[in-house]
Each structure stands twice: as C-alpha cells, then as structure tokens.
Amino acid sequence: MNVYDSSRIADMLQNLGYEEAASVNQADLVIFNTCHIREKAAEKVFSDLGRLYNLKQERLAQTGQDMIIGLAGCVVQAEDEQIAKRAPYVDFATGPLTYYRIPELLAKIERQRGISLIDTDFPAIDKFDYLPDNHAHGGCSYLAIQEGCNNFCTYCVVPYTRGAEFSRPVEAVIAEAKRLVADGTLEINLLGQNVNSYHGEDAAGHERDLAYLLRRLSEIDGLERLRYTTSYPADVNEDLIACHRDLPKLMPYLHLPVQSGSDRILKAMNRRHNRDDYMRIIDKLKDANPNIGLSSDFIVGFPGETDQDFQATLDMVNYVKYIQAFSFKYSRRPGTPAAVYENQVEEKVKKERLEILQNLLFSYQLRFNKDSIGKTMPVLFDMKGRHKGQLIGRTPYMQNLHAELGKEYLNKIVSVKITEANTNSLSGIAEGL
Ligand code: SAH
Ligand code: SF4
C-alpha cells in the first residue's frame, strides 16, 4: 500500500512540474513515505530524517540551494507530536488519507518558507476523488479499491493510522482498471488492508463484493492477470473461492495471513477466525484450484504465547506448506491493547522462535522453487536486470525470475522454462520467441 501511495504522490508531483532527481543530493524536495506497523520501521524514519537534514544543510552550504523535507504515511498519523519534537525541521507532514493535499501544502511553503505544516485529519471525503488519474508505470499496476480497517486486531495500528474501512465504488474501479490497461498494464493487483472485505456500491447503489469485482474486471480485454492483496481470512466467502476455480486471469496465488496457528493466541489477537476455520478455507481453495500457492504473515511472541502455541503455528506451516511468507517478532505498538498486556514474551524467546519459524518457512519456499525447475511458466517481465541483456519478471506464483532477454520484452508476458532455483529467485530460458 505504501509503494502504491508513493507512486500516487510521484504522479501528483509530476503534474506540478517536478521531475525525479538523479540523487537525493540533487533533490529540491524529498518526501519520506513512512510505515508505523512495527517499531523498527517507525524508528528508522527518525534516523533517516536526521541523515537527510545533515545532507540538506551541506547542500545549502555548498550550493545555496534549499531542500524541502516532507513526511507522509502512518508515522505522521500516529506520532505528530514526536515529529514536532524530534524533527522540527520537517517542512510538512501529511497522513495516509490526506496526501492528496501535498500540492496545497507545497504552495503554502513556497509562500511562507520555514513553517511546518502537519496535516493528519481523517477527512470525510474520498481521497481518490482528489488524486490525479492513476497511470500505469509498466506491465504491473496496483489499484487501490479499499482502505482502512475495522477489525482492531489487538496488536495492530492500522485501524488508528488508516482509519475506518472504506470501499471505492465499483464503476470507479472498473474505469481506473480500463485506463491502466489502455496505458499498457497487463497485470492489476487490487489493493486494500482487507481487500476481500470490499463492499463498494455499483451504479444502482447496491453493495458488491470482491468476487463481483473480480468477475467484472476479468472481462476487460487486454488485462491478462489479476491479483488481490491483503485478505482477511474471516471475510473469504464462497463466491471468492469460486473465482479461483472460474477465472483463468486470477493468478493461482493468494496471500492469506493467519498470524498464528494457536486458537488461544488468535482469540487474544481478536482475529475473527480460529485454526479450523482457516484450514477449512485453505482446503476449499485447494479444491477450487489444486494449483493454488499460499502465502501468509506470522507474528511470533505475541503476549502469552507458550511453546505449545508456537508449535501450533509450526504445525500450521507444515499443513499449508506456504510457498512464501512474511514473519515478524511481535512489536509493542503504543495505543494498541496488546501493548499493555502483562504477559509479554522475552526478546530472546521471540528471536529464537522467529529463527525456527523462518527456517521452516524458507525450507518450503525453497522446495516449491526447486519443484519449479523443468516447468514452463508465463512470466511477466517488468524490470531490467542488474546485468545488460537481462530482465526480471514474475511468475504466476510471484516468484522473481531472471532471464537473458532484450528490453523489447519489457512489460510483456513470455513463456519461460525454469532452469535454476534458490530461495528467493528463479532463472530460466525464454521459449518460442
Ligand atoms: N490486514 C492484514 C495485515 C496488515 S499489517 C491482515 O489482517 O492480515 C501487515 C502485517 O504486519 C500483519 O499481517 C502482521 O503480521 C504484521 N504486524 C502488524 N502489527 C504488528 C505488530 N504489532 N508486531 C508485529 N507484526 C505486526
Ligand atoms: Fe491490522 Fe489487518 Fe488486523 Fe486490520 S485486520 S487490525 S490491518 S492486522
């Protein structure tokens, strides 16, 4: 979501006549788009800001040119007082729902230099109405269809930083998708904190779900691939599962975070699913499409997590055999209920559990990647490789793949025979060109 927000901010700035600078030293304006989900991410903002401020002063001394420093994202929403205290030199700061106002903030700064502006309202308007059209930057595009969250998992800041759940209207999404496809997009990844809780209104004012939207989108000529992320297990309905059987454009890959395999912990996390509910959904998805690959997020060391609870998480991994995953040590976030639970788990234990979990997850990821060797897959190439004559693309399973290919194949789907695999990437040879 932050990558998406950053690219929308860049689009907005381009409309104002800004161009991308070759390096930070040459930038007249630097905007940090920040994440507050874990302490480490939030703290990094302040150290990066300090470094940037030094750079700004060096540049001013050497060239006489000033630099505007802006902050965007969830750290602004959650820590506006801290920003004023720890980084008073920030020229403006705007939350994740208000960044459409950046042009206005910049205009003000240009008028009255030196004034800090912090703007973190939860406006009662749809920011998407105020942003410029989302343009494709290549073969893969993000399309935000839903934002915010009403779930209030006890560890999570998102409901506080991104606000209440909101779904964009169906026709606005379809129109944006058509525009992206006309611009050359082949793959659309529908975005939302809980994308499958989508309930946007159609033209007749009826609420429609994600399955309806996927069916409508898959009718768009020229659109080859659809994905959606991130999903909340309790909101996976039968019709969404059926989409994985019925829609060839829907990629056989789903990120469905479980967080923990222990019912006791899931309850303490205030997740609306238990272990069995989750396993039932996985079974149904595999029935609908036996080739589906799953990924998940995990938190280890949530307050009160015992060895037995942790073992239940490992059991879940062994059951689902995730092909990719993100796993984190529980991080106490100020203002969330779990932050003040008394039974916090020791850092040492969290570290040990994370290592055990990640080793297990990586072993399944590696096994899946190795099993890909010898198969031929359609790969969408959307990046240049580090070496000349090399492109990087994504398989249907979101595996990164390198191949020797000329740049005329950038933003195209090419059949590739997989020849090599390691934990994080594949190599292959293009076929039938
Ligand atoms: N809406 C998605 C997740 C969005 S946050 C869902 O419910 O699945 C992305 C991930 O960050 C979460 O899935 C979780 O694993 C992790 N996360 C969120 N808060 C955290 C915290 N306090 N400590 C550690 N990890 C956290
Ligand atoms: Fe956070 Fe996801 Fe829970 Fe919402 S559903 S509170 S975004 S973890």
CSV table of C-alpha atoms and ligand atoms in Angstrom, one decimal:
chain,number,residue,atom,x,y,z
A,1,MET,CA,0.0,0.0,0.0
A,2,ASN,CA,2.9,2.4,0.7
A,3,VAL,CA,4.5,1.6,-2.6
A,4,TYR,CA,1.2,2.5,-4.2
A,5,ASP,CA,0.8,5.7,-2.2
A,6,SER,CA,4.4,6.7,-3.1
A,7,SER,CA,3.7,6.3,-6.7
A,8,ARG,CA,0.5,8.4,-6.4
A,9,ILE,CA,2.5,11.1,-4.7
A,10,ALA,CA,5.0,11.0,-7.5
A,11,ASP,CA,2.2,11.3,-10.1
A,12,MET,CA,0.9,14.3,-8.3
A,13,LEU,CA,4.3,16.0,-8.2
A,14,GLN,CA,4.8,15.3,-11.8
A,15,ASN,CA,1.6,17.2,-12.5
A,16,LEU,CA,3.1,20.1,-10.6
A,17,GLY,CA,6.1,20.1,-12.9
A,18,TYR,CA,8.5,18.2,-10.6
A,19,GLU,CA,10.9,15.7,-12.1
A,20,GLU,CA,12.6,12.7,-10.5
A,21,ALA,CA,16.1,13.8,-9.2
A,22,ALA,CA,19.1,11.6,-10.1
A,23,SER,CA,20.1,11.5,-6.4
A,24,VAL,CA,19.0,12.8,-3.0
A,25,ASN,CA,21.7,15.5,-3.1
A,26,GLN,CA,20.2,17.0,-6.2
A,27,ALA,CA,16.6,17.0,-4.9
A,28,ASP,CA,14.8,20.2,-4.1
A,29,LEU,CA,12.1,18.2,-2.4
A,30,VAL,CA,12.3,14.9,-0.5
A,31,ILE,CA,9.2,13.2,0.8
A,32,PHE,CA,9.5,10.2,3.1
A,33,ASN,CA,6.5,7.9,3.0
A,34,THR,CA,6.6,6.1,6.3
A,35,CYS,CA,5.3,2.9,7.9
A,36,HIS,CA,4.2,2.6,11.6
A,37,ILE,CA,3.4,-1.1,11.6
A,38,ARG,CA,6.4,-2.2,13.7
A,39,GLU,CA,8.7,-0.2,16.0
A,40,LYS,CA,11.7,-0.8,13.8
A,41,ALA,CA,10.1,0.8,10.8
A,42,ALA,CA,8.9,3.8,12.7
A,43,GLU,CA,12.3,4.4,14.4
A,44,LYS,CA,14.1,4.2,11.1
A,45,VAL,CA,12.2,7.2,10.0
A,46,PHE,CA,13.8,9.4,12.6
A,47,SER,CA,17.3,8.2,11.9
A,48,ASP,CA,16.8,8.6,8.1
A,49,LEU,CA,15.4,12.1,8.7
A,50,GLY,CA,18.4,13.1,10.8
A,51,ARG,CA,20.7,12.0,8.0
A,52,LEU,CA,18.7,13.8,5.4
A,53,TYR,CA,18.7,17.0,7.5
A,54,ASN,CA,22.5,16.9,7.6
A,55,LEU,CA,22.5,16.5,3.8
A,56,LYS,CA,20.1,19.4,3.4
A,57,GLN,CA,22.5,21.7,5.3
A,58,GLU,CA,25.6,20.5,3.4
A,59,ARG,CA,23.8,21.2,0.2
A,60,LEU,CA,22.7,24.6,1.3
A,61,ALA,CA,26.3,25.5,2.4
A,62,GLN,CA,27.8,24.2,-0.8
A,63,THR,CA,25.3,25.3,-3.5
A,64,GLY,CA,23.0,27.8,-1.7
A,65,GLN,CA,20.0,25.6,-2.7
A,66,ASP,CA,17.5,24.7,-0.1
A,67,MET,CA,15.6,21.3,0.2
A,68,ILE,CA,12.0,20.9,1.3
A,69,ILE,CA,11.6,17.8,3.5
A,70,GLY,CA,8.2,16.3,3.7
A,71,LEU,CA,6.8,13.3,5.6
A,72,ALA,CA,3.9,11.2,4.6
A,73,GLY,CA,2.3,8.0,5.8
A,74,CYS,CA,1.3,6.3,9.0
A,75,VAL,CA,4.1,7.6,11.3
A,76,VAL,CA,2.7,11.1,10.7
A,77,GLN,CA,-0.8,9.9,11.7
A,78,ALA,CA,0.4,8.3,14.9
A,79,GLU,CA,3.3,10.4,16.0
A,80,ASP,CA,2.6,14.0,15.1
A,81,GLU,CA,3.8,15.3,18.5
A,82,GLN,CA,7.0,13.2,18.2
A,83,ILE,CA,7.7,14.7,14.8
A,84,ALA,CA,7.3,18.2,16.0
A,85,LYS,CA,9.7,17.4,18.9
A,86,ARG,CA,12.3,15.1,17.2
A,87,ALA,CA,12.3,16.5,13.7
A,88,PRO,CA,11.1,20.1,13.9
A,89,TYR,CA,12.9,20.9,10.7
A,90,VAL,CA,10.4,18.9,8.7
A,91,ASP,CA,8.6,21.4,6.4
A,92,PHE,CA,5.3,19.5,6.1
A,93,ALA,CA,3.8,16.2,7.2
A,94,THR,CA,0.7,14.6,6.0
A,95,GLY,CA,-1.1,11.4,6.9
A,96,PRO,CA,-2.0,8.5,4.6
A,97,LEU,CA,-5.5,9.8,3.9
A,98,THR,CA,-4.6,13.4,3.3
A,99,TYR,CA,-1.6,13.3,1.0
A,100,TYR,CA,-3.8,14.5,-1.9
A,101,ARG,CA,-3.3,17.9,-0.3
A,102,ILE,CA,0.5,17.9,-0.9
A,103,PRO,CA,0.2,20.4,-3.8
A,104,GLU,CA,-1.6,22.7,-1.5
A,105,LEU,CA,1.0,22.3,1.3
A,106,LEU,CA,3.8,22.9,-1.1
A,107,ALA,CA,2.2,26.0,-2.4
A,108,LYS,CA,1.9,27.3,1.1
A,109,ILE,CA,5.5,26.5,1.9
A,110,GLU,CA,6.7,28.2,-1.2
A,111,ARG,CA,4.8,31.3,0.0
A,112,GLN,CA,5.9,31.2,3.6
A,113,ARG,CA,9.2,29.3,3.9
A,114,GLY,CA,10.1,27.8,7.2
A,115,ILE,CA,6.6,27.0,8.5
A,116,SER,CA,6.0,23.4,9.5
A,117,LEU,CA,2.6,22.1,8.5
A,118,ILE,CA,1.2,18.9,9.9
A,119,ASP,CA,-2.0,17.6,8.3
A,120,THR,CA,-3.5,14.4,9.7
A,121,ASP,CA,-7.2,14.8,9.6
A,122,PHE,CA,-9.4,11.9,8.7
A,123,PRO,CA,-11.3,13.8,6.1
A,124,ALA,CA,-14.9,12.8,5.3
A,125,ILE,CA,-14.1,12.7,1.6
A,126,ASP,CA,-12.8,10.1,-0.7
A,127,LYS,CA,-9.1,11.0,-1.3
A,128,PHE,CA,-9.3,9.0,-4.6
A,129,ASP,CA,-11.6,11.7,-6.0
A,130,TYR,CA,-8.8,14.3,-5.4
A,131,LEU,CA,-5.8,12.4,-6.7
A,132,PRO,CA,-4.8,12.6,-10.4
A,133,ASP,CA,-5.7,9.6,-12.6
A,134,ASN,CA,-3.6,6.6,-11.7
A,135,HIS,CA,-1.3,6.0,-14.7
A,136,ALA,CA,0.4,2.7,-15.5
A,137,HIS,CA,4.2,2.8,-14.9
A,138,GLY,CA,4.7,-0.6,-16.6
A,139,GLY,CA,3.2,-4.0,-17.1
A,140,CYS,CA,2.1,-4.4,-13.4
A,141,SER,CA,-0.1,-1.9,-11.7
A,142,TYR,CA,-1.6,-1.5,-8.2
A,143,LEU,CA,-5.1,-0.4,-8.0
A,144,ALA,CA,-6.4,0.6,-4.5
A,145,ILE,CA,-10.0,-0.5,-4.1
A,146,GLN,CA,-10.3,-0.4,-0.3
A,147,GLU,CA,-8.6,1.3,2.5
A,148,GLY,CA,-8.7,1.3,6.3
A,149,CYS,CA,-9.8,-1.4,8.7
A,150,ASN,CA,-12.5,-2.0,11.3
A,151,ASN,CA,-11.0,-5.3,12.7
A,152,PHE,CA,-8.9,-3.9,15.5
A,153,CYS,CA,-6.6,-6.9,16.0
A,154,THR,CA,-5.1,-6.2,19.4
A,155,TYR,CA,-1.5,-5.8,18.1
A,156,CYS,CA,-2.2,-3.5,15.1
A,157,VAL,CA,-2.0,0.2,14.5
A,158,VAL,CA,-3.7,0.2,11.1
A,159,PRO,CA,-7.3,1.0,12.3
A,160,TYR,CA,-5.8,4.0,14.1
A,161,THR,CA,-3.5,5.2,11.3
A,162,ARG,CA,-5.5,4.4,8.2
A,163,GLY,CA,-8.9,4.9,9.7
A,164,ALA,CA,-12.2,3.2,9.2
A,165,GLU,CA,-12.8,0.8,6.3
A,166,PHE,CA,-13.8,2.4,3.1
A,167,SER,CA,-14.5,0.8,-0.3
A,168,ARG,CA,-14.3,2.7,-3.6
A,169,PRO,CA,-17.4,2.5,-5.9
A,170,VAL,CA,-17.4,-0.4,-8.5
A,171,GLU,CA,-17.6,1.8,-11.6
A,172,ALA,CA,-14.7,4.0,-10.4
A,173,VAL,CA,-12.5,0.9,-10.0
A,174,ILE,CA,-13.6,-0.5,-13.4
A,175,ALA,CA,-12.8,2.8,-15.1
A,176,GLU,CA,-9.4,3.0,-13.5
A,177,ALA,CA,-8.6,-0.6,-14.5
A,178,LYS,CA,-9.6,0.2,-18.1
A,179,ARG,CA,-7.3,3.2,-18.1
A,180,LEU,CA,-4.4,1.2,-16.7
A,181,VAL,CA,-4.9,-1.4,-19.4
A,182,ALA,CA,-5.1,1.2,-22.1
A,183,ASP,CA,-1.7,2.5,-20.8
A,184,GLY,CA,-0.1,-0.9,-21.2
A,185,THR,CA,-0.8,-2.7,-17.9
A,186,LEU,CA,-1.1,-6.5,-18.2
A,187,GLU,CA,-1.5,-7.3,-14.5
A,188,ILE,CA,-3.5,-5.5,-11.9
A,189,ASN,CA,-3.0,-6.1,-8.2
A,190,LEU,CA,-6.1,-4.9,-6.3
A,191,LEU,CA,-5.0,-3.4,-3.0
A,192,GLY,CA,-6.5,-2.9,0.4
A,193,GLN,CA,-5.7,-3.5,4.0
A,194,ASN,CA,-8.5,-6.1,4.0
A,195,VAL,CA,-9.2,-6.2,0.3
A,196,ASN,CA,-11.7,-9.1,0.5
A,197,SER,CA,-13.9,-7.1,2.9
A,198,TYR,CA,-14.6,-4.9,-0.2
A,199,HIS,CA,-18.2,-3.7,-0.3
A,200,GLY,CA,-18.3,-1.0,-2.9
A,201,GLU,CA,-21.5,0.4,-4.4
A,202,ASP,CA,-22.4,-0.4,-8.0
A,203,ALA,CA,-24.1,2.1,-10.4
A,204,ALA,CA,-27.5,1.1,-8.9
A,205,GLY,CA,-26.4,1.7,-5.4
A,206,HIS,CA,-26.1,-2.0,-4.4
A,207,GLU,CA,-23.2,-3.1,-2.4
A,208,ARG,CA,-21.0,-5.6,-4.3
A,209,ASP,CA,-18.2,-7.8,-3.0
A,210,LEU,CA,-14.7,-8.6,-4.2
A,211,ALA,CA,-15.9,-11.7,-6.2
A,212,TYR,CA,-18.2,-9.5,-8.2
A,213,LEU,CA,-15.4,-7.0,-8.8
A,214,LEU,CA,-13.0,-9.7,-9.9
A,215,ARG,CA,-15.6,-11.2,-12.3
A,216,ARG,CA,-16.2,-7.7,-13.9
A,217,LEU,CA,-12.5,-6.9,-14.1
A,218,SER,CA,-11.7,-10.2,-15.7
A,219,GLU,CA,-13.9,-9.2,-18.7
A,220,ILE,CA,-11.6,-6.4,-19.6
A,221,ASP,CA,-9.9,-7.2,-22.9
A,222,GLY,CA,-6.1,-6.8,-22.7
A,223,LEU,CA,-6.0,-7.4,-19.0
A,224,GLU,CA,-4.1,-10.7,-18.6
A,225,ARG,CA,-3.6,-11.1,-14.8
A,226,LEU,CA,-5.4,-10.3,-11.7
A,227,ARG,CA,-4.3,-10.4,-8.1
A,228,TYR,CA,-5.6,-9.1,-4.8
A,229,THR,CA,-3.9,-8.4,-1.5
A,230,THR,CA,-4.2,-8.5,1.5
A,231,SER,CA,-7.1,-10.7,2.5
A,232,TYR,CA,-8.6,-11.3,5.9
A,233,PRO,CA,-9.5,-15.0,6.4
A,234,ALA,CA,-12.9,-14.4,8.1
A,235,ASP,CA,-14.0,-12.5,5.1
A,236,VAL,CA,-13.2,-15.1,2.4
A,237,ASN,CA,-16.7,-16.1,1.1
A,238,GLU,CA,-17.8,-19.0,-1.1
A,239,ASP,CA,-18.0,-16.8,-4.2
A,240,LEU,CA,-14.5,-15.6,-3.8
A,241,ILE,CA,-13.3,-19.2,-3.5
A,242,ALA,CA,-15.3,-19.9,-6.7
A,243,CYS,CA,-13.4,-17.2,-8.5
A,244,HIS,CA,-10.2,-19.2,-8.0
A,245,ARG,CA,-11.9,-22.0,-10.0
A,246,ASP,CA,-13.7,-19.9,-12.6
A,247,LEU,CA,-11.4,-17.1,-13.6
A,248,PRO,CA,-8.3,-18.0,-15.6
A,249,LYS,CA,-7.0,-14.5,-15.3
A,250,LEU,CA,-6.9,-14.7,-11.5
A,251,MET,CA,-3.4,-15.9,-10.6
A,252,PRO,CA,-3.1,-19.1,-8.6
A,253,TYR,CA,-1.5,-17.4,-5.6
A,254,LEU,CA,-3.1,-16.0,-2.5
A,255,HIS,CA,-1.7,-14.1,0.4
A,256,LEU,CA,-3.9,-15.0,3.3
A,257,PRO,CA,-2.3,-14.0,6.7
A,258,VAL,CA,-3.1,-16.4,9.5
A,259,GLN,CA,-0.7,-14.7,12.1
A,260,SER,CA,-0.7,-17.7,14.5
A,261,GLY,CA,-1.8,-21.4,14.5
A,262,SER,CA,-3.0,-21.3,18.1
A,263,ASP,CA,-6.7,-20.7,18.9
A,264,ARG,CA,-5.8,-19.2,22.2
A,265,ILE,CA,-3.5,-16.6,20.6
A,266,LEU,CA,-5.8,-15.9,17.7
A,267,LYS,CA,-8.5,-15.1,20.3
A,268,ALA,CA,-6.2,-12.8,22.2
A,269,MET,CA,-5.3,-11.2,18.9
A,270,ASN,CA,-9.0,-10.6,18.3
A,271,ARG,CA,-8.8,-12.3,15.0
A,272,ARG,CA,-12.2,-13.4,13.8
A,273,HIS,CA,-11.0,-16.9,12.7
A,274,ASN,CA,-9.7,-19.9,14.5
A,275,ARG,CA,-7.3,-22.6,13.3
A,276,ASP,CA,-10.0,-24.9,11.9
A,277,ASP,CA,-11.8,-22.0,10.1
A,278,TYR,CA,-8.6,-21.1,8.4
A,279,MET,CA,-7.7,-24.7,7.5
A,280,ARG,CA,-11.2,-25.2,6.0
A,281,ILE,CA,-10.8,-22.1,3.8
A,282,ILE,CA,-7.4,-23.5,2.6
A,283,ASP,CA,-9.0,-26.8,1.8
A,284,LYS,CA,-11.8,-25.2,-0.2
A,285,LEU,CA,-9.3,-23.0,-2.1
A,286,LYS,CA,-7.3,-26.1,-3.0
A,287,ASP,CA,-10.4,-27.8,-4.1
A,288,ALA,CA,-11.3,-24.8,-6.3
A,289,ASN,CA,-7.8,-24.7,-7.8
A,290,PRO,CA,-5.5,-27.5,-6.9
A,291,ASN,CA,-2.5,-25.5,-8.2
A,292,ILE,CA,-3.0,-22.6,-5.8
A,293,GLY,CA,0.0,-21.4,-3.8
A,294,LEU,CA,-0.5,-19.7,-0.5
A,295,SER,CA,1.5,-17.2,1.5
A,296,SER,CA,0.9,-15.7,4.9
A,297,ASP,CA,2.1,-13.3,7.6
A,298,PHE,CA,3.1,-14.6,11.0
A,299,ILE,CA,3.7,-12.9,14.3
A,300,VAL,CA,5.8,-14.8,16.9
A,301,GLY,CA,6.0,-13.9,20.6
A,302,PHE,CA,2.6,-12.3,20.9
A,303,PRO,CA,1.9,-11.7,24.6
A,304,GLY,CA,1.2,-15.0,26.4
A,305,GLU,CA,2.5,-17.2,23.5
A,306,THR,CA,3.7,-20.5,25.0
A,307,ASP,CA,5.9,-23.2,23.4
A,308,GLN,CA,2.8,-25.1,22.7
A,309,ASP,CA,1.1,-22.1,21.0
A,310,PHE,CA,4.2,-21.6,18.9
A,311,GLN,CA,4.2,-25.3,18.0
A,312,ALA,CA,0.7,-24.9,16.7
A,313,THR,CA,2.0,-22.2,14.3
A,314,LEU,CA,4.7,-24.6,13.1
A,315,ASP,CA,2.0,-27.3,12.6
A,316,MET,CA,0.0,-24.8,10.5
A,317,VAL,CA,3.0,-24.2,8.3
A,318,ASN,CA,3.5,-27.9,7.9
A,319,TYR,CA,-0.1,-28.3,7.0
A,320,VAL,CA,-0.4,-25.5,4.4
A,321,LYS,CA,3.2,-25.6,3.0
A,322,TYR,CA,3.3,-21.9,2.2
A,323,ILE,CA,5.2,-21.1,-0.9
A,324,GLN,CA,6.2,-17.6,0.5
A,325,ALA,CA,5.6,-15.8,3.8
A,326,PHE,CA,6.5,-12.8,5.9
A,327,SER,CA,7.2,-13.4,9.6
A,328,PHE,CA,7.8,-10.9,12.4
A,329,LYS,CA,8.6,-10.7,16.1
A,330,TYR,CA,5.6,-9.1,17.9
A,331,SER,CA,6.3,-5.4,18.3
A,332,ARG,CA,4.5,-3.4,21.1
A,333,ARG,CA,2.7,-0.6,19.4
A,334,PRO,CA,1.7,2.4,21.6
A,335,GLY,CA,-2.1,2.7,21.9
A,336,THR,CA,-2.9,-0.9,20.9
A,337,PRO,CA,-4.5,-3.1,23.5
A,338,ALA,CA,-1.8,-5.8,23.4
A,339,ALA,CA,1.0,-3.3,24.2
A,340,VAL,CA,-0.2,-3.2,27.8
A,341,TYR,CA,-0.8,-6.9,28.3
A,342,GLU,CA,1.3,-8.1,31.2
A,343,ASN,CA,2.4,-11.4,29.8
A,344,GLN,CA,4.9,-10.0,27.2
A,345,VAL,CA,7.3,-12.6,25.8
A,346,GLU,CA,11.0,-12.1,26.3
A,347,GLU,CA,13.0,-10.7,23.4
A,348,LYS,CA,15.3,-13.7,23.4
A,349,VAL,CA,12.4,-16.1,23.1
A,350,LYS,CA,10.9,-14.1,20.3
A,351,LYS,CA,14.2,-14.2,18.4
A,352,GLU,CA,14.6,-17.9,18.8
A,353,ARG,CA,11.0,-18.6,17.6
A,354,LEU,CA,11.4,-16.3,14.7
A,355,GLU,CA,14.5,-18.1,13.6
A,356,ILE,CA,12.9,-21.5,13.9
A,357,LEU,CA,9.8,-20.4,12.0
A,358,GLN,CA,11.7,-18.7,9.3
A,359,ASN,CA,13.9,-21.8,8.7
A,360,LEU,CA,10.8,-23.9,8.3
A,361,LEU,CA,9.1,-21.3,6.0
A,362,PHE,CA,12.3,-21.0,3.9
A,363,SER,CA,12.5,-24.8,3.5
A,364,TYR,CA,9.0,-24.9,2.0
A,365,GLN,CA,9.7,-21.9,-0.2
A,366,LEU,CA,12.9,-23.5,-1.5
A,367,ARG,CA,11.2,-26.8,-2.1
A,368,PHE,CA,8.5,-25.1,-4.1
A,369,ASN,CA,11.0,-23.1,-6.1
A,370,LYS,CA,13.1,-26.2,-6.8
A,371,ASP,CA,10.0,-28.1,-7.9
A,372,SER,CA,9.5,-25.4,-10.5
A,373,ILE,CA,12.7,-26.5,-12.3
A,374,GLY,CA,11.9,-28.0,-15.7
A,375,LYS,CA,8.4,-26.4,-15.8
A,376,THR,CA,7.4,-23.8,-18.3
A,377,MET,CA,5.6,-20.8,-16.9
A,378,PRO,CA,4.3,-17.5,-18.3
A,379,VAL,CA,6.4,-14.7,-16.9
A,380,LEU,CA,5.6,-11.0,-16.9
A,381,PHE,CA,8.9,-9.1,-17.2
A,382,ASP,CA,8.6,-5.7,-15.6
A,383,MET,CA,12.1,-4.8,-14.6
A,384,LYS,CA,15.6,-4.6,-16.1
A,385,GLY,CA,18.1,-6.9,-14.5
A,386,ARG,CA,21.4,-5.9,-13.0
A,387,HIS,CA,23.3,-7.1,-16.0
A,388,LYS,CA,22.9,-5.9,-19.5
A,389,GLY,CA,20.6,-8.1,-21.6
A,390,GLN,CA,18.8,-9.4,-18.6
A,391,LEU,CA,15.2,-8.9,-17.5
A,392,ILE,CA,13.4,-9.7,-14.2
A,393,GLY,CA,9.9,-10.8,-14.1
A,394,ARG,CA,7.3,-12.5,-12.0
A,395,THR,CA,5.8,-16.0,-12.4
A,396,PRO,CA,2.1,-16.6,-11.6
A,397,TYR,CA,3.3,-17.5,-8.1
A,398,MET,CA,5.1,-14.2,-7.5
A,399,GLN,CA,8.5,-15.8,-7.8
A,400,ASN,CA,11.1,-13.5,-9.1
A,401,LEU,CA,12.7,-14.8,-12.3
A,402,HIS,CA,15.8,-13.7,-14.2
A,403,ALA,CA,16.2,-14.4,-17.9
A,404,GLU,CA,18.5,-13.3,-20.7
A,405,LEU,CA,16.1,-11.2,-22.7
A,406,GLY,CA,16.3,-8.0,-24.7
A,407,LYS,CA,14.5,-4.9,-23.4
A,408,GLU,CA,11.9,-5.2,-26.2
A,409,TYR,CA,10.3,-7.9,-23.9
A,410,LEU,CA,9.9,-5.5,-21.0
A,411,ASN,CA,6.3,-5.4,-19.9
A,412,LYS,CA,5.4,-8.5,-21.9
A,413,ILE,CA,4.4,-12.0,-20.9
A,414,VAL,CA,6.9,-14.6,-22.2
A,415,SER,CA,6.9,-18.4,-21.7
A,416,VAL,CA,10.0,-19.4,-19.7
A,417,LYS,CA,11.4,-22.8,-18.9
A,418,ILE,CA,12.8,-22.7,-15.4
A,419,THR,CA,16.4,-23.9,-15.2
A,420,GLU,CA,17.6,-22.9,-11.7
A,421,ALA,CA,16.1,-22.0,-8.4
A,422,ASN,CA,17.1,-20.8,-5.0
A,423,THR,CA,15.1,-19.5,-2.0
A,424,ASN,CA,14.4,-16.0,-3.5
A,425,SER,CA,14.6,-16.3,-7.2
A,426,LEU,CA,14.5,-18.4,-10.3
A,427,SER,CA,16.4,-18.4,-13.6
A,428,GLY,CA,15.0,-19.6,-16.9
A,429,ILE,CA,15.2,-19.6,-20.6
A,430,ALA,CA,12.6,-17.9,-22.8
A,431,GLU,CA,10.8,-20.3,-25.1
A,432,GLY,CA,9.1,-20.0,-28.5
A,433,LEU,CA,10.4,-16.5,-29.3
B,1,SAH,N1,-4.7,-6.6,7.2
B,1,SAH,C1,-3.8,-7.6,7.1
B,1,SAH,C2,-2.4,-7.2,7.6
B,1,SAH,C3,-1.9,-5.8,7.5
B,1,SAH,S1,-0.5,-5.4,8.5
B,1,SAH,C4,-4.2,-8.8,7.9
B,1,SAH,O1,-5.0,-8.6,8.8
B,1,SAH,O2,-3.8,-9.9,7.6
B,1,SAH,C5,0.8,-6.5,7.8
B,1,SAH,C6,1.3,-7.5,8.8
B,1,SAH,O3,2.1,-6.8,9.7
B,1,SAH,C7,0.3,-8.2,9.6
B,1,SAH,O4,-0.2,-9.3,8.9
B,1,SAH,C8,1.1,-8.7,10.7
B,1,SAH,O5,1.7,-10.0,10.5
B,1,SAH,C9,2.2,-7.7,10.9
B,1,SAH,N2,2.0,-6.8,12.1
B,1,SAH,C10,1.1,-5.9,12.3
B,1,SAH,N3,1.2,-5.4,13.5
B,1,SAH,C11,2.3,-6.0,14.1
B,1,SAH,C12,2.9,-5.9,15.3
B,1,SAH,N4,2.5,-5.1,16.3
B,1,SAH,N5,4.0,-6.6,15.6
B,1,SAH,C13,4.5,-7.5,14.6
B,1,SAH,N6,3.9,-7.6,13.4
B,1,SAH,C14,2.8,-6.9,13.2
B,2,SF4,FE1,-4.4,-4.8,11.3
B,2,SF4,FE2,-5.1,-6.5,9.4
B,2,SF4,FE3,-6.0,-6.8,11.9
B,2,SF4,FE4,-6.9,-4.7,10.4
B,2,SF4,S1,-7.2,-6.9,10.1
B,2,SF4,S2,-6.3,-4.6,12.5
B,2,SF4,S3,-5.0,-4.3,9.3
B,2,SF4,S4,-3.8,-6.9,11.2
